[in-house]
Amino acid sequence: MEILELINNGSKQLKDKNINSHKIDSEILLSEALNQTREKILINLDKKIDSKKISNFYKFIERRSSKEPIAYILKKKEFWSKSFLVDYNTLIPRPETELMVEKIVKIFKTKNIYVLDIGTGTGCILLSILSELKNSKGIGIDISSKTIKTANTNLKKHKLTQRAKFYRRSLDEIYHDKFDLIVSNPPYIKRKDLKNLNEDIKKFEPKLALDGGNDGLDVIRKVIYKSKNILKIKGMLALEIGNEQFKKVSKILESNKFKTRYLVKDYRENIRCILSTLEN
């Protein structure tokens, strides 16, 4: 069977399952099955493929048909122009989080800082920041040992073991360090809204990384409260939030001696990140 026919067959199967990105998904999954770039397969559409690779391709298509995210099938996700290992224990990195990283890098580009990443997941936020701030160091924490294992794989992959460490710790286990920057993309979805999430998120991504409690702010409150005790004065807290949480989170920050300095909007002009400094 030729590449073009495989792409079309996969695309049709995904389209029948109401997957909007059916064509590009089919191309990506075929490129993975063939261990070739998508660009290469698209200029060789008449090339015949052997049966074993065809079988692997259709296994990928079956998984995607069940709404499994592409990132979990490929076991990787691009973030900040780098490839990160992802698995079922980690939230899939999102493009809007790159906007937060971009702002942080601009603010601290000439400084050497000590960073804490709370709820680190894949480690992509901390590792991306440190890849740009060449003399800075940091740690990432997460309560899941499996997640920390994934983060450590990414740490070694991106050759940052001299400047970053990952630990299985809760917020309550960070006492003595004083950080220049604390960054967090915490769970912020209301518990009652979890059932309304897209099927690919609801069925496959870790609930622990999504569930923000009854009002979506449980973990955000803890991060803010803890941060005021472990940030240096004038240190910065960069917090990713949900679409409609800006006003409520701003009040929590203000009541804990934080002053909002910068806001980051997503591609739909929603405020998705608040960067604030700890005041005296």
PDB file of C-alpha atoms in Angstrom:
ATOM      1  CA  MET A   1       0.000   0.000   0.000  1.00  0.00           C
ATOM      2  CA  GLU A   2       1.249   3.499  -0.829  1.00  0.00           C
ATOM      3  CA  ILE A   3       1.700   6.409   1.582  1.00  0.00           C
ATOM      4  CA  LEU A   4      -1.123   8.475   0.061  1.00  0.00           C
ATOM      5  CA  GLU A   5      -3.637   5.648   0.443  1.00  0.00           C
ATOM      6  CA  LEU A   6      -2.594   5.077   4.050  1.00  0.00           C
ATOM      7  CA  ILE A   7      -2.957   8.767   4.894  1.00  0.00           C
ATOM      8  CA  ASN A   8      -6.407   8.868   3.300  1.00  0.00           C
ATOM      9  CA  ASN A   9      -7.557   5.680   5.028  1.00  0.00           C
ATOM     10  CA  GLY A  10      -6.364   6.896   8.419  1.00  0.00           C
ATOM     11  CA  SER A  11      -7.878  10.320   7.871  1.00  0.00           C
ATOM     12  CA  LYS A  12     -11.274   8.827   6.992  1.00  0.00           C
ATOM     13  CA  GLN A  13     -11.262   6.580  10.047  1.00  0.00           C
ATOM     14  CA  LEU A  14     -10.491   9.545  12.318  1.00  0.00           C
ATOM     15  CA  LYS A  15     -13.031  11.775  10.585  1.00  0.00           C
ATOM     16  CA  ASP A  16     -15.693   9.125  11.182  1.00  0.00           C
ATOM     17  CA  LYS A  17     -14.904   9.474  14.910  1.00  0.00           C
ATOM     18  CA  ASN A  18     -15.437  13.256  14.724  1.00  0.00           C
ATOM     19  CA  ILE A  19     -11.773  14.161  15.116  1.00  0.00           C
ATOM     20  CA  ASN A  20     -11.405  17.561  13.473  1.00  0.00           C
ATOM     21  CA  SER A  21      -7.664  17.297  12.894  1.00  0.00           C
ATOM     22  CA  HIS A  22      -8.084  13.956  11.107  1.00  0.00           C
ATOM     23  CA  LYS A  23      -5.808  14.618   8.122  1.00  0.00           C
ATOM     24  CA  ILE A  24      -2.841  16.098   9.944  1.00  0.00           C
ATOM     25  CA  ASP A  25      -3.190  13.481  12.698  1.00  0.00           C
ATOM     26  CA  SER A  26      -3.075  10.722  10.098  1.00  0.00           C
ATOM     27  CA  GLU A  27       0.063  12.242   8.558  1.00  0.00           C
ATOM     28  CA  ILE A  28       1.764  12.615  11.946  1.00  0.00           C
ATOM     29  CA  LEU A  29       0.951   9.056  12.998  1.00  0.00           C
ATOM     30  CA  LEU A  30       2.174   7.629   9.704  1.00  0.00           C
ATOM     31  CA  SER A  31       5.420   9.571   9.990  1.00  0.00           C
ATOM     32  CA  GLU A  32       5.876   8.056  13.458  1.00  0.00           C
ATOM     33  CA  ALA A  33       5.128   4.532  12.212  1.00  0.00           C
ATOM     34  CA  LEU A  34       7.677   4.987   9.411  1.00  0.00           C
ATOM     35  CA  ASN A  35      10.190   6.797  11.638  1.00  0.00           C
ATOM     36  CA  GLN A  36      10.401   9.579   9.068  1.00  0.00           C
ATOM     37  CA  THR A  37       9.571  13.270   9.138  1.00  0.00           C
ATOM     38  CA  ARG A  38       6.131  14.352   8.033  1.00  0.00           C
ATOM     39  CA  GLU A  39       7.743  16.482   5.332  1.00  0.00           C
ATOM     40  CA  LYS A  40       9.554  13.460   3.907  1.00  0.00           C
ATOM     41  CA  ILE A  41       6.473  11.276   3.650  1.00  0.00           C
ATOM     42  CA  LEU A  42       4.526  14.076   1.954  1.00  0.00           C
ATOM     43  CA  ILE A  43       7.030  14.240  -0.901  1.00  0.00           C
ATOM     44  CA  ASN A  44       6.987  10.457  -1.306  1.00  0.00           C
ATOM     45  CA  LEU A  45       3.253   9.805  -1.526  1.00  0.00           C
ATOM     46  CA  ASP A  46       3.635   7.002  -4.075  1.00  0.00           C
ATOM     47  CA  LYS A  47       6.125   5.022  -1.980  1.00  0.00           C
ATOM     48  CA  LYS A  48       4.994   1.519  -1.018  1.00  0.00           C
ATOM     49  CA  ILE A  49       5.099   0.572   2.680  1.00  0.00           C
ATOM     50  CA  ASP A  50       5.711  -2.885   4.162  1.00  0.00           C
ATOM     51  CA  SER A  51       3.025  -4.693   6.120  1.00  0.00           C
ATOM     52  CA  LYS A  52       4.619  -4.428   9.584  1.00  0.00           C
ATOM     53  CA  LYS A  53       4.791  -0.642   9.404  1.00  0.00           C
ATOM     54  CA  ILE A  54       1.254  -0.529   8.055  1.00  0.00           C
ATOM     55  CA  SER A  55       0.112  -2.588  11.051  1.00  0.00           C
ATOM     56  CA  ASN A  56       1.824  -0.190  13.465  1.00  0.00           C
ATOM     57  CA  PHE A  57       0.194   2.771  11.720  1.00  0.00           C
ATOM     58  CA  TYR A  58      -3.305   1.321  12.083  1.00  0.00           C
ATOM     59  CA  LYS A  59      -2.657   0.589  15.761  1.00  0.00           C
ATOM     60  CA  PHE A  60      -1.876   4.287  16.206  1.00  0.00           C
ATOM     61  CA  ILE A  61      -5.039   5.199  14.288  1.00  0.00           C
ATOM     62  CA  GLU A  62      -7.125   2.954  16.559  1.00  0.00           C
ATOM     63  CA  ARG A  63      -5.722   4.686  19.627  1.00  0.00           C
ATOM     64  CA  ARG A  64      -6.388   8.127  18.187  1.00  0.00           C
ATOM     65  CA  SER A  65      -9.900   6.997  17.212  1.00  0.00           C
ATOM     66  CA  SER A  66     -10.583   6.411  20.902  1.00  0.00           C
ATOM     67  CA  LYS A  67      -9.684  10.114  21.436  1.00  0.00           C
ATOM     68  CA  GLU A  68      -6.263   9.370  22.928  1.00  0.00           C
ATOM     69  CA  PRO A  69      -4.142  12.521  22.478  1.00  0.00           C
ATOM     70  CA  ILE A  70      -1.414  12.416  19.838  1.00  0.00           C
ATOM     71  CA  ALA A  71       1.178  13.348  22.478  1.00  0.00           C
ATOM     72  CA  TYR A  72       0.507  10.181  24.491  1.00  0.00           C
ATOM     73  CA  ILE A  73       0.639   8.011  21.379  1.00  0.00           C
ATOM     74  CA  LEU A  74       3.967   9.529  20.331  1.00  0.00           C
ATOM     75  CA  LYS A  75       5.177   9.768  23.961  1.00  0.00           C
ATOM     76  CA  LYS A  76       6.440  13.274  23.260  1.00  0.00           C
ATOM     77  CA  LYS A  77       5.326  16.875  22.904  1.00  0.00           C
ATOM     78  CA  GLU A  78       7.047  19.921  21.468  1.00  0.00           C
ATOM     79  CA  PHE A  79       7.363  22.834  23.887  1.00  0.00           C
ATOM     80  CA  TRP A  80       9.613  25.873  23.570  1.00  0.00           C
ATOM     81  CA  SER A  81      11.144  24.319  20.409  1.00  0.00           C
ATOM     82  CA  LYS A  82      12.188  21.261  22.384  1.00  0.00           C
ATOM     83  CA  SER A  83      10.823  17.738  22.579  1.00  0.00           C
ATOM     84  CA  PHE A  84       9.653  16.512  25.994  1.00  0.00           C
ATOM     85  CA  LEU A  85       8.733  13.002  27.069  1.00  0.00           C
ATOM     86  CA  VAL A  86       5.093  12.801  28.137  1.00  0.00           C
ATOM     87  CA  ASP A  87       3.117   9.901  29.555  1.00  0.00           C
ATOM     88  CA  TYR A  88      -0.196   9.234  31.284  1.00  0.00           C
ATOM     89  CA  ASN A  89       1.205  10.596  34.560  1.00  0.00           C
ATOM     90  CA  THR A  90       1.851  14.058  33.140  1.00  0.00           C
ATOM     91  CA  LEU A  91      -0.322  16.814  31.796  1.00  0.00           C
ATOM     92  CA  ILE A  92       0.406  17.526  28.137  1.00  0.00           C
ATOM     93  CA  PRO A  93       2.248  20.874  27.770  1.00  0.00           C
ATOM     94  CA  ARG A  94       0.086  23.595  26.199  1.00  0.00           C
ATOM     95  CA  PRO A  95       1.024  26.448  23.831  1.00  0.00           C
ATOM     96  CA  GLU A  96      -0.398  29.074  26.212  1.00  0.00           C
ATOM     97  CA  THR A  97       2.120  28.006  28.853  1.00  0.00           C
ATOM     98  CA  GLU A  98       4.875  28.937  26.407  1.00  0.00           C
ATOM     99  CA  LEU A  99       3.582  32.516  26.597  1.00  0.00           C
ATOM    100  CA  MET A 100       4.262  32.509  30.336  1.00  0.00           C
ATOM    101  CA  VAL A 101       7.779  31.160  29.754  1.00  0.00           C
ATOM    102  CA  GLU A 102       8.369  33.835  27.120  1.00  0.00           C
ATOM    103  CA  LYS A 103       7.415  36.609  29.541  1.00  0.00           C
ATOM    104  CA  ILE A 104       9.585  35.195  32.329  1.00  0.00           C
ATOM    105  CA  VAL A 105      12.607  34.950  30.033  1.00  0.00           C
ATOM    106  CA  LYS A 106      12.165  38.583  28.975  1.00  0.00           C
ATOM    107  CA  ILE A 107      11.938  39.768  32.589  1.00  0.00           C
ATOM    108  CA  PHE A 108      14.957  37.834  33.862  1.00  0.00           C
ATOM    109  CA  LYS A 109      17.144  37.606  30.741  1.00  0.00           C
ATOM    110  CA  THR A 110      20.071  39.511  32.292  1.00  0.00           C
ATOM    111  CA  LYS A 111      19.803  37.985  35.775  1.00  0.00           C
ATOM    112  CA  ASN A 112      20.928  34.848  37.566  1.00  0.00           C
ATOM    113  CA  ILE A 113      17.998  33.514  39.549  1.00  0.00           C
ATOM    114  CA  TYR A 114      16.909  30.574  41.705  1.00  0.00           C
ATOM    115  CA  VAL A 115      13.612  29.099  40.509  1.00  0.00           C
ATOM    116  CA  LEU A 116      10.986  26.823  42.047  1.00  0.00           C
ATOM    117  CA  ASP A 117       8.486  25.075  39.756  1.00  0.00           C
ATOM    118  CA  ILE A 118       5.470  23.839  41.727  1.00  0.00           C
ATOM    119  CA  GLY A 119       3.616  20.884  40.185  1.00  0.00           C
ATOM    120  CA  THR A 120       6.348  20.437  37.618  1.00  0.00           C
ATOM    121  CA  GLY A 121       4.818  17.620  35.547  1.00  0.00           C
ATOM    122  CA  THR A 122       7.107  16.990  32.568  1.00  0.00           C
ATOM    123  CA  GLY A 123       9.477  19.671  33.864  1.00  0.00           C
ATOM    124  CA  CYS A 124       9.001  21.620  30.639  1.00  0.00           C
ATOM    125  CA  ILE A 125       8.476  25.023  32.311  1.00  0.00           C
ATOM    126  CA  LEU A 126      11.569  24.914  34.519  1.00  0.00           C
ATOM    127  CA  LEU A 127      13.784  23.330  31.866  1.00  0.00           C
ATOM    128  CA  SER A 128      12.688  25.816  29.204  1.00  0.00           C
ATOM    129  CA  ILE A 129      13.391  28.771  31.506  1.00  0.00           C
ATOM    130  CA  LEU A 130      16.820  27.446  32.472  1.00  0.00           C
ATOM    131  CA  SER A 131      17.690  26.726  28.844  1.00  0.00           C
ATOM    132  CA  GLU A 132      17.404  30.479  28.226  1.00  0.00           C
ATOM    133  CA  LEU A 133      18.803  31.786  31.526  1.00  0.00           C
ATOM    134  CA  LYS A 134      22.202  30.158  31.246  1.00  0.00           C
ATOM    135  CA  ASN A 135      23.505  30.906  34.748  1.00  0.00           C
ATOM    136  CA  SER A 136      20.300  30.302  36.685  1.00  0.00           C
ATOM    137  CA  LYS A 137      19.353  27.247  38.736  1.00  0.00           C
ATOM    138  CA  GLY A 138      16.133  25.721  39.971  1.00  0.00           C
ATOM    139  CA  ILE A 139      14.157  22.848  41.401  1.00  0.00           C
ATOM    140  CA  GLY A 140      10.846  21.326  40.424  1.00  0.00           C
ATOM    141  CA  ILE A 141       8.501  19.532  42.799  1.00  0.00           C
ATOM    142  CA  ASP A 142       5.531  17.245  42.288  1.00  0.00           C
ATOM    143  CA  ILE A 143       3.615  14.917  44.582  1.00  0.00           C
ATOM    144  CA  SER A 144       3.718  12.046  42.084  1.00  0.00           C
ATOM    145  CA  SER A 145       6.851   9.877  42.044  1.00  0.00           C
ATOM    146  CA  LYS A 146       5.967   8.663  38.541  1.00  0.00           C
ATOM    147  CA  THR A 147       5.772  12.244  37.324  1.00  0.00           C
ATOM    148  CA  ILE A 148       9.165  13.038  38.847  1.00  0.00           C
ATOM    149  CA  LYS A 149      10.622  10.042  37.008  1.00  0.00           C
ATOM    150  CA  THR A 150       9.379  11.528  33.724  1.00  0.00           C
ATOM    151  CA  ALA A 151      10.731  14.974  34.627  1.00  0.00           C
ATOM    152  CA  ASN A 152      14.132  13.467  35.411  1.00  0.00           C
ATOM    153  CA  THR A 153      14.203  11.780  32.006  1.00  0.00           C
ATOM    154  CA  ASN A 154      13.595  15.169  30.404  1.00  0.00           C
ATOM    155  CA  LEU A 155      16.239  16.731  32.646  1.00  0.00           C
ATOM    156  CA  LYS A 156      18.886  14.315  31.369  1.00  0.00           C
ATOM    157  CA  LYS A 157      17.695  14.621  27.784  1.00  0.00           C
ATOM    158  CA  HIS A 158      18.150  18.383  27.822  1.00  0.00           C
ATOM    159  CA  LYS A 159      21.480  18.196  29.665  1.00  0.00           C
ATOM    160  CA  LEU A 160      20.549  20.457  32.566  1.00  0.00           C
ATOM    161  CA  THR A 161      21.472  18.133  35.436  1.00  0.00           C
ATOM    162  CA  GLN A 162      24.045  20.615  36.778  1.00  0.00           C
ATOM    163  CA  ARG A 163      21.474  23.378  37.193  1.00  0.00           C
ATOM    164  CA  ALA A 164      18.147  21.674  37.923  1.00  0.00           C
ATOM    165  CA  LYS A 165      16.820  19.010  40.289  1.00  0.00           C
ATOM    166  CA  PHE A 166      13.401  17.389  40.603  1.00  0.00           C
ATOM    167  CA  TYR A 167      11.950  16.107  43.869  1.00  0.00           C
ATOM    168  CA  ARG A 168       8.842  14.269  44.976  1.00  0.00           C
ATOM    169  CA  ARG A 169       7.600  16.778  47.526  1.00  0.00           C
ATOM    170  CA  SER A 170       4.444  18.536  48.564  1.00  0.00           C
ATOM    171  CA  LEU A 171       4.278  22.269  49.129  1.00  0.00           C
ATOM    172  CA  ASP A 172       4.389  21.668  52.866  1.00  0.00           C
ATOM    173  CA  GLU A 173       7.848  20.111  52.532  1.00  0.00           C
ATOM    174  CA  ILE A 174       9.529  23.265  51.179  1.00  0.00           C
ATOM    175  CA  TYR A 175      10.751  25.250  54.184  1.00  0.00           C
ATOM    176  CA  HIS A 176      14.135  26.882  54.066  1.00  0.00           C
ATOM    177  CA  ASP A 177      14.942  27.966  50.531  1.00  0.00           C
ATOM    178  CA  LYS A 178      14.334  31.509  49.360  1.00  0.00           C
ATOM    179  CA  PHE A 179      13.562  31.797  45.663  1.00  0.00           C
ATOM    180  CA  ASP A 180      13.806  34.652  43.178  1.00  0.00           C
ATOM    181  CA  LEU A 181      11.020  33.151  41.079  1.00  0.00           C
ATOM    182  CA  ILE A 182       8.253  30.670  41.772  1.00  0.00           C
ATOM    183  CA  VAL A 183       6.326  29.401  38.782  1.00  0.00           C
ATOM    184  CA  SER A 184       3.296  27.143  38.746  1.00  0.00           C
ATOM    185  CA  ASN A 185       0.689  25.820  36.363  1.00  0.00           C
ATOM    186  CA  PRO A 186      -1.575  24.357  39.058  1.00  0.00           C
ATOM    187  CA  PRO A 187      -4.885  22.498  38.701  1.00  0.00           C
ATOM    188  CA  TYR A 188      -7.543  25.192  38.276  1.00  0.00           C
ATOM    189  CA  ILE A 189     -10.648  23.508  36.838  1.00  0.00           C
ATOM    190  CA  LYS A 190     -13.747  23.400  39.034  1.00  0.00           C
ATOM    191  CA  ARG A 191     -14.498  19.838  40.104  1.00  0.00           C
ATOM    192  CA  LYS A 192     -18.034  20.005  38.731  1.00  0.00           C
ATOM    193  CA  ASP A 193     -16.676  21.075  35.331  1.00  0.00           C
ATOM    194  CA  LEU A 194     -14.333  18.107  34.901  1.00  0.00           C
ATOM    195  CA  LYS A 195     -17.131  16.090  33.334  1.00  0.00           C
ATOM    196  CA  ASN A 196     -17.564  18.749  30.639  1.00  0.00           C
ATOM    197  CA  LEU A 197     -13.968  18.630  29.414  1.00  0.00           C
ATOM    198  CA  ASN A 198     -13.158  17.358  25.944  1.00  0.00           C
ATOM    199  CA  GLU A 199     -13.052  13.592  25.824  1.00  0.00           C
ATOM    200  CA  ASP A 200      -9.320  13.461  25.052  1.00  0.00           C
ATOM    201  CA  ILE A 201      -8.601  15.394  28.254  1.00  0.00           C
ATOM    202  CA  LYS A 202     -11.248  13.761  30.435  1.00  0.00           C
ATOM    203  CA  LYS A 203     -10.369  10.179  29.490  1.00  0.00           C
ATOM    204  CA  PHE A 204      -6.596  10.376  29.361  1.00  0.00           C
ATOM    205  CA  GLU A 205      -4.963  13.273  31.226  1.00  0.00           C
ATOM    206  CA  PRO A 206      -4.293  12.897  34.974  1.00  0.00           C
ATOM    207  CA  LYS A 207      -7.190  14.159  37.076  1.00  0.00           C
ATOM    208  CA  LEU A 208      -4.770  15.235  39.796  1.00  0.00           C
ATOM    209  CA  ALA A 209      -3.304  17.810  37.406  1.00  0.00           C
ATOM    210  CA  LEU A 210      -6.743  19.182  36.473  1.00  0.00           C
ATOM    211  CA  ASP A 211      -8.924  19.195  39.598  1.00  0.00           C
ATOM    212  CA  GLY A 212      -8.815  22.580  41.332  1.00  0.00           C
ATOM    213  CA  GLY A 213     -11.492  21.738  43.901  1.00  0.00           C
ATOM    214  CA  ASN A 214     -15.002  23.103  44.238  1.00  0.00           C
ATOM    215  CA  ASP A 215     -14.205  26.617  43.018  1.00  0.00           C
ATOM    216  CA  GLY A 216     -11.101  25.756  40.997  1.00  0.00           C
ATOM    217  CA  LEU A 217      -8.889  27.740  43.364  1.00  0.00           C
ATOM    218  CA  ASP A 218      -7.900  25.217  46.054  1.00  0.00           C
ATOM    219  CA  VAL A 219      -4.363  24.626  44.819  1.00  0.00           C
ATOM    220  CA  ILE A 220      -3.903  28.226  43.678  1.00  0.00           C
ATOM    221  CA  ARG A 221      -4.613  29.407  47.245  1.00  0.00           C
ATOM    222  CA  LYS A 222      -2.039  26.969  48.639  1.00  0.00           C
ATOM    223  CA  VAL A 223       0.588  28.038  46.104  1.00  0.00           C
ATOM    224  CA  ILE A 224       0.070  31.727  46.883  1.00  0.00           C
ATOM    225  CA  TYR A 225       0.040  31.231  50.649  1.00  0.00           C
ATOM    226  CA  LYS A 226       3.172  29.067  50.609  1.00  0.00           C
ATOM    227  CA  SER A 227       4.986  31.308  48.136  1.00  0.00           C
ATOM    228  CA  LYS A 228       4.891  34.320  50.421  1.00  0.00           C
ATOM    229  CA  ASN A 229       6.983  32.341  52.930  1.00  0.00           C
ATOM    230  CA  ILE A 230       9.631  31.045  50.520  1.00  0.00           C
ATOM    231  CA  LEU A 231      10.033  33.919  48.052  1.00  0.00           C
ATOM    232  CA  LYS A 232      12.577  36.644  48.545  1.00  0.00           C
ATOM    233  CA  ILE A 233      11.088  40.105  49.089  1.00  0.00           C
ATOM    234  CA  LYS A 234      10.434  41.487  45.591  1.00  0.00           C
ATOM    235  CA  GLY A 235      10.660  37.919  44.303  1.00  0.00           C
ATOM    236  CA  MET A 236       8.184  36.995  41.591  1.00  0.00           C
ATOM    237  CA  LEU A 237       5.329  34.496  41.486  1.00  0.00           C
ATOM    238  CA  ALA A 238       4.215  33.473  37.981  1.00  0.00           C
ATOM    239  CA  LEU A 239       0.883  31.709  38.124  1.00  0.00           C
ATOM    240  CA  GLU A 240      -1.121  30.230  35.265  1.00  0.00           C
ATOM    241  CA  ILE A 241      -4.870  30.529  35.826  1.00  0.00           C
ATOM    242  CA  GLY A 242      -8.153  29.614  34.169  1.00  0.00           C
ATOM    243  CA  ASN A 243     -10.027  31.819  31.715  1.00  0.00           C
ATOM    244  CA  GLU A 244     -12.304  33.588  34.189  1.00  0.00           C
ATOM    245  CA  GLN A 245     -10.259  33.502  37.388  1.00  0.00           C
ATOM    246  CA  PHE A 246      -8.310  36.755  37.138  1.00  0.00           C
ATOM    247  CA  LYS A 247     -10.392  38.863  39.541  1.00  0.00           C
ATOM    248  CA  LYS A 248     -10.627  36.200  42.237  1.00  0.00           C
ATOM    249  CA  VAL A 249      -6.952  35.265  42.030  1.00  0.00           C
ATOM    250  CA  SER A 250      -5.951  38.941  42.096  1.00  0.00           C
ATOM    251  CA  LYS A 251      -7.789  39.384  45.389  1.00  0.00           C
ATOM    252  CA  ILE A 252      -6.076  36.345  46.897  1.00  0.00           C
ATOM    253  CA  LEU A 253      -2.689  37.668  45.771  1.00  0.00           C
ATOM    254  CA  GLU A 254      -3.362  41.126  47.187  1.00  0.00           C
ATOM    255  CA  SER A 255      -4.451  39.734  50.547  1.00  0.00           C
ATOM    256  CA  ASN A 256      -1.142  37.846  50.736  1.00  0.00           C
ATOM    257  CA  LYS A 257       1.090  40.895  50.076  1.00  0.00           C
ATOM    258  CA  PHE A 258       1.586  40.335  46.357  1.00  0.00           C
ATOM    259  CA  LYS A 259       1.455  43.145  43.816  1.00  0.00           C
ATOM    260  CA  THR A 260       0.502  42.335  40.224  1.00  0.00           C
ATOM    261  CA  ARG A 261       3.219  43.417  37.779  1.00  0.00           C
ATOM    262  CA  TYR A 262       2.419  41.727  34.480  1.00  0.00           C
ATOM    263  CA  LEU A 263      -0.466  39.909  32.830  1.00  0.00           C
ATOM    264  CA  VAL A 264      -0.142  37.399  30.012  1.00  0.00           C
ATOM    265  CA  LYS A 265      -3.058  36.792  27.654  1.00  0.00           C
ATOM    266  CA  ASP A 266      -3.597  33.705  25.542  1.00  0.00           C
ATOM    267  CA  TYR A 267      -4.324  33.650  21.816  1.00  0.00           C
ATOM    268  CA  ARG A 268      -7.997  34.409  22.516  1.00  0.00           C
ATOM    269  CA  GLU A 269      -7.137  37.454  24.628  1.00  0.00           C
ATOM    270  CA  ASN A 270      -8.035  35.766  27.926  1.00  0.00           C
ATOM    271  CA  ILE A 271      -5.785  36.569  30.900  1.00  0.00           C
ATOM    272  CA  ARG A 272      -4.015  33.263  31.581  1.00  0.00           C
ATOM    273  CA  CYS A 273      -1.022  34.214  33.690  1.00  0.00           C
ATOM    274  CA  ILE A 274      -0.449  36.672  36.522  1.00  0.00           C
ATOM    275  CA  LEU A 275       3.096  37.691  37.437  1.00  0.00           C
ATOM    276  CA  SER A 276       3.272  39.409  40.805  1.00  0.00           C
ATOM    277  CA  THR A 277       5.966  40.396  43.284  1.00  0.00           C
ATOM    278  CA  LEU A 278       6.070  39.850  47.031  1.00  0.00           C
ATOM    279  CA  GLU A 279       6.019  43.181  48.864  1.00  0.00           C
ATOM    280  CA  ASN A 280       7.172  44.093  52.377  1.00  0.00           C
TER     281      ASN A 280
END
